[in-house]
Amino acid sequence: MHYSEELNFIFRFPTKVVFGPGTAKEVGMEVEELKKTRALIVTDQGLVQTDLVRMVQKALGKKCAGVFSDVVPDTGLHIVNAGTEYGRKLEADVLVSVGGGSVIDTAKGMAICLAKGGKLEDHAGFNLLSGPITPHVVIPTTAGTGSEVTYAAIIKDHEQKRKLLFADNYLFPNVAILDPYMTIGLPRLMTAATGMDALSHCVEAIHSRQSEPVADALALHGIRMIREYLPRAVENGGDIIARGQMLIAACIAGAAFSNAQVGMVHALAHSIGAKFGVPHGIANSILLPHCILYNLDACLDRYSQIAQAMGKDVRGMEPLKAAEQAASTIWEFTKAIGMPQTLREVNVEEPGLEQCANDALMDGSIVYNPKLVFDPEEILKVYKNAF
Ligand SMILES: [Fe+2]
């Protein structure tokens, strides 16, 4: 991997990671170590009816002050504010989120408001928090978002149909408990889609304008792990080894992109998700190879290394041909795990793409894309290729 002589970076990874089958039962010890006594579990309407949440509740014992289970996919400001109100009533002093990206991000928003007061919309911005927020222990039930170790949260403003980014160094969760038993019930398509989100994080960290060696190392290994274990987890949801390795892959991908950032794949996926409700991992999966082709000549060396991490032997190939293998191997991979291949298949309507292209240009991620994009027509072309 080549780096410019001007390379300089800061790498942050403050979250304590606990890994292993059955470790979710240790949540009480983690809360104790944080010296907290009133935990509010944050989860969604589906998970609250499962044994997973009951088990976490039981493991917390007397330290469980209550359960907030109103989170829905594509969480919104109103949900965060309702959860905060509930947390205030219970005098919660620590949050334990049990769920996927939407749940974890809701808890991050609540952690801000519980500590700083007001509503979440009062705290929008980048690194504006003046000090630590309410502590947060995460138990992910999907392997993809990486939000358990990142400093950002995406919360939808449902009135404006926009996704808002909250990013702050105080948003890193205190603890991430990666327990493969927590992901074994995840259905096939959700397993594949969230895994593709993690793969997108790896690729975007590597091609980012802010890429650096620590994030590259994590992201390249993340790709190797996902290539090996995601098909196994999709094929057999009860494969505990594959589930565990995917949790680790998603976590290290999260650490990589939380530092190196993501680019146009995420910018384009965010606006498609906000307008048409396409789940994040599915939007990323469809757009990823198209965005690689768009950026191709700006990252020949990086894409050829991604192709190798995807298992392709590119030795002796022309640089352009080797880089193209990143897109083609990822396409083959998404087909093998049963992902939708076009935006048309996931109910995106062509006339809305123009607005999505304009919105994607305003997304915070676009500035880290290896090729700078200023013209919405360029984005529209990528959308149309993926349509
Ligand atoms: Fe993502």
Short mmCIF file of N, CA and C in Angstrom, two decimals, residues 5 7 21 52 83 136 154 180 247 337 366:
data_model
loop_
_atom_site.label_atom_id
_atom_site.label_comp_id
_atom_site.label_asym_id
_atom_site.label_seq_id
_atom_site.Cartn_x
_atom_site.Cartn_y
_atom_site.Cartn_z
N GLU A 5 4.06 11.28 1.46
CA GLU A 5 5.00 11.69 2.51
C GLU A 5 4.34 12.66 3.49
N LEU A 7 1.58 11.96 4.97
CA LEU A 7 0.69 11.16 5.83
C LEU A 7 0.78 11.60 7.28
N PRO A 21 -18.68 -16.67 22.94
CA PRO A 21 -20.04 -17.20 23.09
C PRO A 21 -20.46 -17.17 24.56
N LEU A 52 -33.43 -13.15 23.96
CA LEU A 52 -32.18 -12.39 24.03
C LEU A 52 -32.29 -11.25 25.03
N GLY A 83 -37.28 8.01 24.22
CA GLY A 83 -36.41 7.14 25.04
C GLY A 83 -35.73 7.94 26.14
N HIS A 136 -22.36 3.78 28.01
CA HIS A 136 -23.13 2.97 27.06
C HIS A 136 -22.42 1.63 26.82
N ILE A 154 -26.39 7.73 13.20
CA ILE A 154 -27.24 8.25 12.12
C ILE A 154 -28.67 8.20 12.62
N PRO A 180 -21.57 -14.29 19.93
CA PRO A 180 -22.16 -14.86 18.72
C PRO A 180 -23.55 -15.46 18.91
N LEU A 247 -18.90 -11.13 13.71
CA LEU A 247 -19.00 -10.05 14.71
C LEU A 247 -17.66 -9.32 14.85
N ILE A 337 -24.20 -14.82 -2.22
CA ILE A 337 -24.91 -14.79 -0.93
C ILE A 337 -26.35 -14.29 -1.08
N ILE A 366 -19.24 12.26 1.49
CA ILE A 366 -18.81 12.43 0.09
C ILE A 366 -17.42 13.08 0.01
#
